[in-house]
Amino acid sequence: MTARAHALSTRLLHAGLGAFDDSGAAPVNVPVVRTSTVRFASGADYERLHRLRHDGENVATYGRHGTATHRALEAAIGELEGADHTLLAPSGMAAITLAFLSLLSPGEHALIQDSVYGPVRERLEPLLARLGIDVTYFAAKDGVPAHALRPDTRLVYVESPGSFLYEIADLPALGAFAEQHGLILAADNTWSAGWLHQPLAHGAHVSVQASTKYIGGHSDLMQGAISTNDPGLALRFRDTHEALGLAVGADDAYLALRGIRTLGVRLARHAQNALEVAQFLQQERAVARVFHPALPDDPGHALWRRDFSGANGLVSFAFEDGDIARAGRFIDSLQLFSLGASWGGYESLALLAPPSRLRPHSYFSGDAPVVRLHVGLEDAADLIDDLRRAFRLTCT
Ligand SMILES: *Cc1c(COP(=O)(O)O)cnc(C)c1O
């Protein structure tokens, strides 16, 4: 056990360690415990444990509720998020949908940051519409969305930094706005993984993240988590979680737990490499604008410095002109950056976004294609050489 007084790096390594058995020994890592059925020693134990679960305790009476492996991961993510209650989901998207379905009813309204993860807009919004739930998008750069507030508004949902361009929301200001109007503030914390930023300590009631990304860290699992310090919300999440049957495999929980132990050192290296790449891109003639909050001239830099303890490996840049075919040739010329969606693994990735894809983001109104890089753990000079080569081949 470690006290909250310890640094996060210390607490994270000591959260959810394997328990000692009767011999007084224990493995370092909690084992992969797989089960569907839970056996009970007696009818009295069956009754007691089911009563505890009914009263909101996170005990397992069936495999769908998870096992010791899942409890250990929940404890570790709880340390990251500064949360008393954490539930796992089979993907980040499942955790987000879990939040919306738990917090909103037909006839209610949500305010959503306009630079959210694409599938929230493309997949979740139509589902909410079918359920009679209305949404309005707002630009985080314009401050609190007072103009869009309605009598039926219940939820404000942000993703800070936002997808692709890393627009930073003023979370404490949104928290005060939510408090003032009796709203729930939920934040997608995937960018920071909880290591760089704790939404719950900055005014949010709910934090969700895709542990698929940096917590997994090795591009080999899908997972999400939802965290809160509000016991009433925790119960709502648990009930909806049960209704949706959101079971997470024990092997994936184990992999995420293994990833979490090295999260801090990986993120530090991602951030260092990303900053070097971002500074290189700023010097490049074919590049009009570089998006990365650790750059002093990024519009979100001051808020990022105030509310975050570091950056990650994501850097995006806009080309000088709108030649989409040439941007495609650039992407194809890269050798160390694979082409792929997602990010958070050890490897470098590149993804091309046509202007149409970014149009919903009021943060950037240009008509040039944008490339998102996930800068991996390779040698930064090698990655920069790869980018320089691709620019020379396609942009001269
Ligand atoms: C990837 C991502 C998600 C979705 O996570 P999955 O595990 O792929 O479902 C949600 N939010 C953000 C910001 C993401 O980058």
CSV table of C-alpha atoms and ligand atoms in Angstrom, one decimal:
chain,number,residue,atom,x,y,z
A,1,MET,CA,0.0,0.0,0.0
A,2,THR,CA,1.2,3.5,-0.7
A,3,ALA,CA,-0.2,6.8,0.5
A,4,ARG,CA,-1.5,9.5,-1.9
A,5,ALA,CA,1.5,11.5,-0.6
A,6,HIS,CA,3.8,9.5,-2.8
A,7,ALA,CA,4.6,10.6,-6.3
A,8,LEU,CA,2.4,9.2,-9.1
A,9,SER,CA,5.3,7.2,-10.5
A,10,THR,CA,5.7,5.5,-7.1
A,11,ARG,CA,2.0,4.9,-6.6
A,12,LEU,CA,1.5,3.5,-10.1
A,13,LEU,CA,4.2,0.8,-9.6
A,14,HIS,CA,2.7,-0.3,-6.3
A,15,ALA,CA,-1.0,-0.3,-7.2
A,16,GLY,CA,-2.6,-3.7,-7.7
A,17,LEU,CA,0.5,-5.9,-7.0
A,18,GLY,CA,-0.1,-9.6,-6.5
A,19,ALA,CA,-1.2,-10.6,-3.0
A,20,PHE,CA,0.8,-12.9,-0.7
A,21,ASP,CA,-0.5,-16.4,-0.4
A,22,ASP,CA,-0.5,-18.5,2.8
A,23,SER,CA,3.2,-19.3,2.3
A,24,GLY,CA,4.0,-15.6,2.5
A,25,ALA,CA,5.1,-15.4,-1.1
A,26,ALA,CA,3.7,-13.6,-4.1
A,27,PRO,CA,4.5,-13.0,-7.8
A,28,VAL,CA,5.3,-9.4,-8.7
A,29,ASN,CA,2.5,-9.3,-11.3
A,30,VAL,CA,-1.0,-10.3,-10.5
A,31,PRO,CA,-1.8,-13.4,-12.5
A,32,VAL,CA,-4.2,-13.7,-15.4
A,33,VAL,CA,-7.3,-14.9,-13.7
A,34,ARG,CA,-9.9,-16.1,-16.3
A,35,THR,CA,-13.3,-17.3,-15.3
A,36,SER,CA,-16.9,-17.2,-16.3
A,37,THR,CA,-18.3,-18.9,-13.2
A,38,VAL,CA,-17.3,-17.8,-9.7
A,39,ARG,CA,-17.5,-20.7,-7.1
A,40,PHE,CA,-18.7,-19.9,-3.6
A,41,ALA,CA,-17.5,-21.8,-0.5
A,42,SER,CA,-21.0,-21.8,1.0
A,43,GLY,CA,-24.5,-20.5,0.5
A,44,ALA,CA,-23.7,-17.9,3.1
A,45,ASP,CA,-20.8,-16.7,1.1
A,46,TYR,CA,-22.9,-16.6,-2.0
A,47,GLU,CA,-25.5,-14.4,-0.2
A,48,ARG,CA,-22.9,-12.1,1.4
A,49,LEU,CA,-21.0,-11.4,-1.8
A,50,HIS,CA,-24.1,-10.9,-3.9
A,51,ARG,CA,-25.4,-8.5,-1.2
A,52,LEU,CA,-22.1,-6.6,-1.3
A,53,ARG,CA,-22.3,-6.3,-5.1
A,54,HIS,CA,-25.9,-5.2,-4.9
A,55,ASP,CA,-24.8,-2.5,-2.4
A,56,GLY,CA,-22.3,-1.1,-4.9
A,57,GLU,CA,-19.1,-2.9,-3.9
A,58,ASN,CA,-17.0,-3.9,-6.9
A,59,VAL,CA,-16.9,-7.6,-6.0
A,60,ALA,CA,-17.2,-10.3,-8.6
A,61,THR,CA,-20.0,-12.8,-8.5
A,62,TYR,CA,-19.7,-13.7,-12.2
A,63,GLY,CA,-17.0,-13.6,-14.8
A,64,ARG,CA,-18.5,-10.6,-16.5
A,65,HIS,CA,-17.7,-8.5,-13.4
A,66,GLY,CA,-14.0,-9.2,-13.8
A,67,THR,CA,-11.5,-11.0,-11.6
A,68,ALA,CA,-8.4,-10.1,-9.5
A,69,THR,CA,-6.6,-9.2,-12.7
A,70,HIS,CA,-9.3,-6.6,-13.6
A,71,ARG,CA,-9.4,-5.3,-10.0
A,72,ALA,CA,-5.6,-4.7,-10.1
A,73,LEU,CA,-5.9,-2.8,-13.4
A,74,GLU,CA,-8.8,-0.7,-12.1
A,75,ALA,CA,-6.7,0.2,-9.0
A,76,ALA,CA,-3.8,1.3,-11.2
A,77,ILE,CA,-6.0,3.3,-13.5
A,78,GLY,CA,-7.7,4.8,-10.4
A,79,GLU,CA,-4.2,6.0,-9.3
A,80,LEU,CA,-3.6,7.6,-12.7
A,81,GLU,CA,-7.0,9.3,-12.8
A,82,GLY,CA,-7.1,10.2,-9.1
A,83,ALA,CA,-10.4,8.3,-9.0
A,84,ASP,CA,-12.1,6.3,-6.3
A,85,HIS,CA,-14.2,4.4,-8.9
A,86,THR,CA,-12.9,3.0,-12.2
A,87,LEU,CA,-14.6,0.5,-14.5
A,88,LEU,CA,-13.1,-1.1,-17.6
A,89,ALA,CA,-14.6,-1.4,-21.0
A,90,PRO,CA,-13.7,-3.4,-24.1
A,91,SER,CA,-12.6,-0.3,-26.0
A,92,GLY,CA,-12.2,3.5,-25.5
A,93,MET,CA,-15.3,4.0,-27.7
A,94,ALA,CA,-17.3,1.6,-25.4
A,95,ALA,CA,-16.2,3.7,-22.4
A,96,ILE,CA,-17.4,6.9,-24.1
A,97,THR,CA,-20.8,5.4,-25.1
A,98,LEU,CA,-21.1,4.0,-21.6
A,99,ALA,CA,-20.7,7.5,-20.2
A,100,PHE,CA,-23.3,9.0,-22.5
A,101,LEU,CA,-25.9,6.2,-22.0
A,102,SER,CA,-25.5,6.4,-18.3
A,103,LEU,CA,-25.7,10.2,-18.0
A,104,LEU,CA,-28.5,11.1,-20.5
A,105,SER,CA,-32.2,10.3,-21.0
A,106,PRO,CA,-34.6,11.0,-23.9
A,107,GLY,CA,-35.4,14.7,-24.0
A,108,GLU,CA,-32.1,15.8,-22.7
A,109,HIS,CA,-29.3,17.7,-24.3
A,110,ALA,CA,-25.5,17.5,-24.3
A,111,LEU,CA,-22.8,20.1,-25.2
A,112,ILE,CA,-19.9,18.4,-27.0
A,113,GLN,CA,-16.5,20.0,-27.9
A,114,ASP,CA,-16.3,20.2,-31.7
A,115,SER,CA,-12.8,18.6,-32.0
A,116,VAL,CA,-13.8,15.3,-30.4
A,117,TYR,CA,-12.7,11.9,-31.6
A,118,GLY,CA,-14.4,11.3,-35.0
A,119,PRO,CA,-16.6,8.3,-34.1
A,120,VAL,CA,-18.3,10.3,-31.3
A,121,ARG,CA,-19.7,12.5,-34.0
A,122,GLU,CA,-20.1,9.9,-36.7
A,123,ARG,CA,-21.4,6.9,-34.7
A,124,LEU,CA,-22.5,8.0,-31.2
A,125,GLU,CA,-24.4,11.1,-32.2
A,126,PRO,CA,-26.8,9.2,-34.5
A,127,LEU,CA,-27.4,6.7,-31.7
A,128,LEU,CA,-28.2,9.5,-29.3
A,129,ALA,CA,-30.5,11.1,-31.9
A,130,ARG,CA,-32.5,7.8,-32.1
A,131,LEU,CA,-32.9,7.9,-28.3
A,132,GLY,CA,-34.2,11.5,-28.5
A,133,ILE,CA,-31.0,13.0,-27.1
A,134,ASP,CA,-29.9,16.3,-28.7
A,135,VAL,CA,-26.4,17.5,-29.0
A,136,THR,CA,-24.8,20.8,-29.8
A,137,TYR,CA,-21.1,21.2,-30.6
A,138,PHE,CA,-19.0,24.1,-29.2
A,139,ALA,CA,-15.5,25.4,-29.9
A,140,ALA,CA,-13.3,25.1,-26.8
A,141,LYS,CA,-11.3,28.1,-28.1
A,142,ASP,CA,-14.3,30.3,-27.5
A,143,GLY,CA,-14.5,29.6,-23.8
A,144,VAL,CA,-17.5,28.2,-21.9
A,145,PRO,CA,-20.5,27.4,-24.2
A,146,ALA,CA,-23.0,29.6,-22.3
A,147,HIS,CA,-24.7,30.6,-25.6
A,148,ALA,CA,-25.6,27.0,-26.3
A,149,LEU,CA,-27.0,26.2,-22.8
A,150,ARG,CA,-30.6,25.0,-22.8
A,151,PRO,CA,-33.0,24.2,-20.0
A,152,ASP,CA,-32.6,20.5,-20.9
A,153,THR,CA,-28.8,20.5,-21.0
A,154,ARG,CA,-27.4,17.9,-18.7
A,155,LEU,CA,-23.9,17.1,-19.9
A,156,VAL,CA,-20.8,18.9,-21.2
A,157,TYR,CA,-18.3,16.6,-22.9
A,158,VAL,CA,-14.8,17.6,-23.8
A,159,GLU,CA,-11.7,16.1,-25.2
A,160,SER,CA,-8.6,18.1,-24.3
A,161,PRO,CA,-6.4,18.2,-26.2
A,162,GLY,CA,-8.8,17.5,-29.0
A,163,SER,CA,-8.2,14.9,-31.7
A,164,PHE,CA,-5.8,15.7,-34.6
A,165,LEU,CA,-5.1,19.4,-33.7
A,166,TYR,CA,-4.7,19.3,-29.9
A,167,GLU,CA,-6.9,22.2,-29.1
A,168,ILE,CA,-6.9,22.6,-25.3
A,169,ALA,CA,-10.1,23.3,-23.3
A,170,ASP,CA,-10.1,25.4,-20.1
A,171,LEU,CA,-11.3,22.5,-17.9
A,172,PRO,CA,-11.5,24.5,-14.6
A,173,ALA,CA,-13.6,27.2,-16.3
A,174,LEU,CA,-15.9,24.5,-17.8
A,175,GLY,CA,-16.0,22.8,-14.4
A,176,ALA,CA,-17.2,26.1,-12.8
A,177,PHE,CA,-19.7,26.5,-15.6
A,178,ALA,CA,-21.0,23.0,-15.1
A,179,GLU,CA,-21.3,23.6,-11.3
A,180,GLN,CA,-23.1,26.8,-11.8
A,181,HIS,CA,-25.8,25.2,-14.1
A,182,GLY,CA,-26.0,21.8,-12.4
A,183,LEU,CA,-24.4,19.9,-15.4
A,184,ILE,CA,-22.1,17.0,-15.4
A,185,LEU,CA,-18.7,17.6,-17.0
A,186,ALA,CA,-17.1,14.5,-18.6
A,187,ALA,CA,-13.6,14.5,-20.3
A,188,ASP,CA,-11.9,12.2,-22.7
A,189,ASN,CA,-8.4,11.8,-21.1
A,190,THR,CA,-6.8,9.6,-23.8
A,191,TRP,CA,-4.2,12.1,-24.8
A,192,SER,CA,-2.7,12.3,-21.3
A,193,ALA,CA,-3.4,8.6,-20.3
A,194,GLY,CA,-3.9,10.1,-16.8
A,195,TRP,CA,-0.1,10.4,-16.5
A,196,LEU,CA,0.0,14.0,-17.8
A,197,HIS,CA,-3.3,15.3,-16.6
A,198,GLN,CA,-6.1,14.5,-14.2
A,199,PRO,CA,-9.5,15.9,-15.4
A,200,LEU,CA,-11.1,14.9,-12.0
A,201,ALA,CA,-8.7,17.3,-10.2
A,202,HIS,CA,-9.5,20.1,-12.7
A,203,GLY,CA,-13.3,20.2,-12.4
A,204,ALA,CA,-14.5,17.2,-14.4
A,205,HIS,CA,-16.9,14.7,-12.7
A,206,VAL,CA,-16.1,11.9,-15.1
A,207,SER,CA,-12.9,10.9,-17.0
A,208,VAL,CA,-12.9,8.3,-19.8
A,209,GLN,CA,-9.9,7.1,-21.8
A,210,ALA,CA,-8.9,4.6,-24.4
A,211,SER,CA,-6.3,2.4,-22.5
A,212,THR,CA,-5.9,1.0,-26.0
A,213,LYS,CA,-3.4,3.8,-26.6
A,214,TYR,CA,-0.6,4.7,-24.1
A,215,ILE,CA,-1.6,2.5,-21.2
A,216,GLY,CA,-1.4,-0.6,-23.5
A,217,GLY,CA,1.5,1.0,-25.2
A,218,HIS,CA,2.4,-1.9,-27.5
A,219,SER,CA,-0.4,-1.8,-30.1
A,220,ASP,CA,-1.8,-5.2,-29.1
A,221,LEU,CA,-5.0,-4.6,-27.1
A,222,MET,CA,-8.3,-2.7,-27.2
A,223,GLN,CA,-9.6,-1.3,-24.0
A,224,GLY,CA,-11.2,1.7,-22.3
A,225,ALA,CA,-11.8,2.9,-18.7
A,226,ILE,CA,-14.3,5.3,-17.0
A,227,SER,CA,-13.4,6.9,-13.7
A,228,THR,CA,-15.2,9.1,-11.2
A,229,ASN,CA,-15.1,10.2,-7.6
A,230,ASP,CA,-18.9,10.6,-7.4
A,231,PRO,CA,-20.4,7.4,-5.8
A,232,GLY,CA,-23.8,8.1,-7.4
A,233,LEU,CA,-22.3,8.4,-10.8
A,234,ALA,CA,-20.3,5.3,-10.2
A,235,LEU,CA,-23.4,3.3,-9.5
A,236,ARG,CA,-25.1,4.6,-12.7
A,237,PHE,CA,-22.0,3.6,-14.7
A,238,ARG,CA,-22.0,0.2,-13.1
A,239,ASP,CA,-25.7,-0.5,-13.8
A,240,THR,CA,-25.3,0.6,-17.5
A,241,HIS,CA,-22.1,-1.4,-17.7
A,242,GLU,CA,-23.9,-4.5,-16.6
A,243,ALA,CA,-26.8,-3.8,-18.9
A,244,LEU,CA,-24.5,-3.6,-21.9
A,245,GLY,CA,-22.5,-6.6,-20.7
A,246,LEU,CA,-19.2,-4.8,-21.2
A,247,ALA,CA,-16.8,-7.6,-20.3
A,248,VAL,CA,-13.0,-7.2,-20.7
A,249,GLY,CA,-10.8,-10.3,-21.3
A,250,ALA,CA,-8.4,-11.1,-18.4
A,251,ASP,CA,-5.5,-11.3,-20.8
A,252,ASP,CA,-6.1,-7.8,-22.1
A,253,ALA,CA,-6.4,-6.6,-18.5
A,254,TYR,CA,-3.0,-8.2,-17.8
A,255,LEU,CA,-1.4,-6.6,-20.8
A,256,ALA,CA,-2.7,-3.2,-19.9
A,257,LEU,CA,-1.4,-3.6,-16.3
A,258,ARG,CA,2.0,-4.5,-17.7
A,259,GLY,CA,1.9,-1.5,-20.0
A,260,ILE,CA,1.0,0.9,-17.2
A,261,ARG,CA,4.2,0.1,-15.2
A,262,THR,CA,6.3,1.8,-17.9
A,263,LEU,CA,3.9,4.5,-18.9
A,264,GLY,CA,5.8,7.4,-17.4
A,265,VAL,CA,9.2,6.5,-19.0
A,266,ARG,CA,7.6,5.8,-22.4
A,267,LEU,CA,5.7,9.1,-22.4
A,268,ALA,CA,8.8,11.1,-21.5
A,269,ARG,CA,10.6,9.6,-24.5
A,270,HIS,CA,7.6,10.0,-26.8
A,271,ALA,CA,7.4,13.7,-25.7
A,272,GLN,CA,11.1,14.4,-26.1
A,273,ASN,CA,11.1,12.8,-29.6
A,274,ALA,CA,7.9,14.6,-30.6
A,275,LEU,CA,9.3,18.0,-29.5
A,276,GLU,CA,12.4,17.5,-31.7
A,277,VAL,CA,10.2,16.4,-34.6
A,278,ALA,CA,7.9,19.4,-34.1
A,279,GLN,CA,10.8,21.8,-34.0
A,280,PHE,CA,12.2,20.3,-37.2
A,281,LEU,CA,8.8,20.6,-38.9
A,282,GLN,CA,8.6,24.3,-37.9
A,283,GLN,CA,11.7,24.9,-40.0
A,284,GLU,CA,10.4,23.0,-43.0
A,285,ARG,CA,9.4,25.1,-46.1
A,286,ALA,CA,6.5,22.8,-47.2
A,287,VAL,CA,4.9,23.1,-43.7
A,288,ALA,CA,2.5,26.0,-42.9
A,289,ARG,CA,1.7,25.2,-39.3
A,290,VAL,CA,2.6,22.7,-36.6
A,291,PHE,CA,0.2,21.6,-33.9
A,292,HIS,CA,1.7,20.4,-30.6
A,293,PRO,CA,0.9,22.1,-27.3
A,294,ALA,CA,4.5,22.0,-26.0
A,295,LEU,CA,5.5,24.4,-28.7
A,296,PRO,CA,5.6,27.9,-27.1
A,297,ASP,CA,3.6,29.4,-30.1
A,298,ASP,CA,0.8,26.8,-30.0
A,299,PRO,CA,-2.5,28.6,-29.0
A,300,GLY,CA,-3.0,26.1,-26.2
A,301,HIS,CA,0.5,26.4,-24.8
A,302,ALA,CA,-0.4,28.5,-21.7
A,303,LEU,CA,-3.4,26.3,-20.7
A,304,TRP,CA,-1.3,23.2,-21.4
A,305,ARG,CA,1.5,24.5,-19.1
A,306,ARG,CA,-1.0,25.3,-16.4
A,307,ASP,CA,-3.0,22.0,-16.4
A,308,PHE,CA,-0.7,19.3,-17.8
A,309,SER,CA,2.6,17.9,-16.6
A,310,GLY,CA,4.0,17.0,-20.0
A,311,ALA,CA,3.2,16.1,-23.6
A,312,ASN,CA,3.0,12.9,-25.6
A,313,GLY,CA,4.2,11.7,-29.0
A,314,LEU,CA,1.4,13.3,-31.2
A,315,VAL,CA,2.4,16.1,-33.6
A,316,SER,CA,0.3,17.3,-36.6
A,317,PHE,CA,1.2,19.6,-39.3
A,318,ALA,CA,-0.6,21.4,-42.2
A,319,PHE,CA,1.0,21.6,-45.6
A,320,GLU,CA,1.6,25.0,-47.1
A,321,ASP,CA,-0.9,24.3,-49.9
A,322,GLY,CA,-3.9,22.1,-50.7
A,323,ASP,CA,-2.2,19.6,-53.0
A,324,ILE,CA,-3.8,16.4,-51.5
A,325,ALA,CA,-2.1,14.1,-54.1
A,326,ARG,CA,1.3,15.4,-53.1
A,327,ALA,CA,0.5,15.0,-49.4
A,328,GLY,CA,-0.4,11.4,-50.2
A,329,ARG,CA,2.9,10.9,-52.0
A,330,PHE,CA,4.6,12.3,-48.9
A,331,ILE,CA,2.9,9.8,-46.6
A,332,ASP,CA,3.8,7.0,-49.0
A,333,SER,CA,7.5,8.0,-49.0
A,334,LEU,CA,8.0,7.6,-45.3
A,335,GLN,CA,9.9,4.5,-44.3
A,336,LEU,CA,10.1,4.6,-40.5
A,337,PHE,CA,6.5,5.9,-40.0
A,338,SER,CA,3.9,3.2,-40.8
A,339,LEU,CA,0.6,4.4,-42.1
A,340,GLY,CA,-2.1,3.7,-39.6
A,341,ALA,CA,-4.9,5.0,-37.4
A,342,SER,CA,-4.7,4.8,-33.7
A,343,TRP,CA,-1.5,5.7,-31.7
A,344,GLY,CA,0.1,5.2,-28.3
A,345,GLY,CA,2.2,2.2,-29.2
A,346,TYR,CA,6.0,2.3,-29.2
A,347,GLU,CA,6.1,2.7,-33.0
A,348,SER,CA,5.9,5.7,-35.2
A,349,LEU,CA,2.8,6.2,-37.3
A,350,ALA,CA,1.5,8.7,-39.8
A,351,LEU,CA,-2.0,9.5,-41.0
A,352,LEU,CA,-3.3,11.9,-43.6
A,353,ALA,CA,-6.4,13.9,-42.9
A,354,PRO,CA,-8.0,15.7,-45.9
A,355,PRO,CA,-9.4,19.1,-45.1
A,356,SER,CA,-13.0,17.7,-45.3
A,357,ARG,CA,-12.2,15.5,-42.3
A,358,LEU,CA,-11.1,18.5,-40.2
A,359,ARG,CA,-13.9,20.8,-41.3
A,360,PRO,CA,-16.0,20.1,-38.2
A,361,HIS,CA,-13.1,21.4,-36.0
A,362,SER,CA,-13.6,25.2,-35.8
A,363,TYR,CA,-10.0,25.3,-34.5
A,364,PHE,CA,-8.5,25.1,-37.9
A,365,SER,CA,-10.2,26.6,-41.0
A,366,GLY,CA,-7.4,26.0,-43.6
A,367,ASP,CA,-7.9,24.1,-46.8
A,368,ALA,CA,-4.6,22.2,-46.7
A,369,PRO,CA,-4.3,18.6,-45.8
A,370,VAL,CA,-3.0,17.8,-42.3
A,371,VAL,CA,-0.7,14.9,-41.4
A,372,ARG,CA,-0.8,13.5,-37.9
A,373,LEU,CA,2.4,11.9,-36.7
A,374,HIS,CA,2.6,9.6,-33.7
A,375,VAL,CA,6.3,9.9,-32.8
A,376,GLY,CA,7.4,6.6,-31.4
A,377,LEU,CA,10.4,5.5,-29.3
A,378,GLU,CA,12.9,5.2,-32.2
A,379,ASP,CA,15.9,7.5,-32.4
A,380,ALA,CA,14.7,11.0,-33.0
A,381,ALA,CA,17.4,11.8,-35.5
A,382,ASP,CA,16.5,8.8,-37.6
A,383,LEU,CA,12.8,9.9,-37.6
A,384,ILE,CA,13.7,13.4,-38.6
A,385,ASP,CA,15.9,12.1,-41.4
A,386,ASP,CA,13.0,10.0,-42.6
A,387,LEU,CA,10.7,13.0,-42.7
A,388,ARG,CA,13.4,15.2,-44.4
A,389,ARG,CA,13.8,12.6,-47.1
A,390,ALA,CA,10.1,12.4,-47.7
A,391,PHE,CA,9.9,16.2,-48.0
A,392,ARG,CA,12.8,16.3,-50.4
A,393,LEU,CA,11.3,13.5,-52.6
A,394,THR,CA,7.8,15.0,-52.8
A,395,CYS,CA,7.9,18.8,-52.0
A,396,THR,CA,10.7,20.3,-54.2
B,1,LIG,C1,-8.6,6.1,-30.0
B,1,LIG,C2,-9.4,7.0,-29.2
B,1,LIG,C3,-10.7,6.7,-28.7
B,1,LIG,C4,-11.3,5.3,-29.0
B,1,LIG,O1,-10.6,4.3,-28.4
B,1,LIG,P1,-10.8,2.8,-29.0
B,1,LIG,O2,-10.1,1.9,-27.9
B,1,LIG,O3,-10.1,2.8,-30.3
B,1,LIG,O4,-12.2,2.5,-29.1
B,1,LIG,C5,-11.4,7.6,-28.0
B,1,LIG,N1,-10.9,8.8,-27.8
B,1,LIG,C6,-9.7,9.2,-28.3
B,1,LIG,C7,-9.2,10.6,-28.0
B,1,LIG,C8,-9.0,8.3,-29.0
B,1,LIG,O5,-7.8,8.8,-29.5
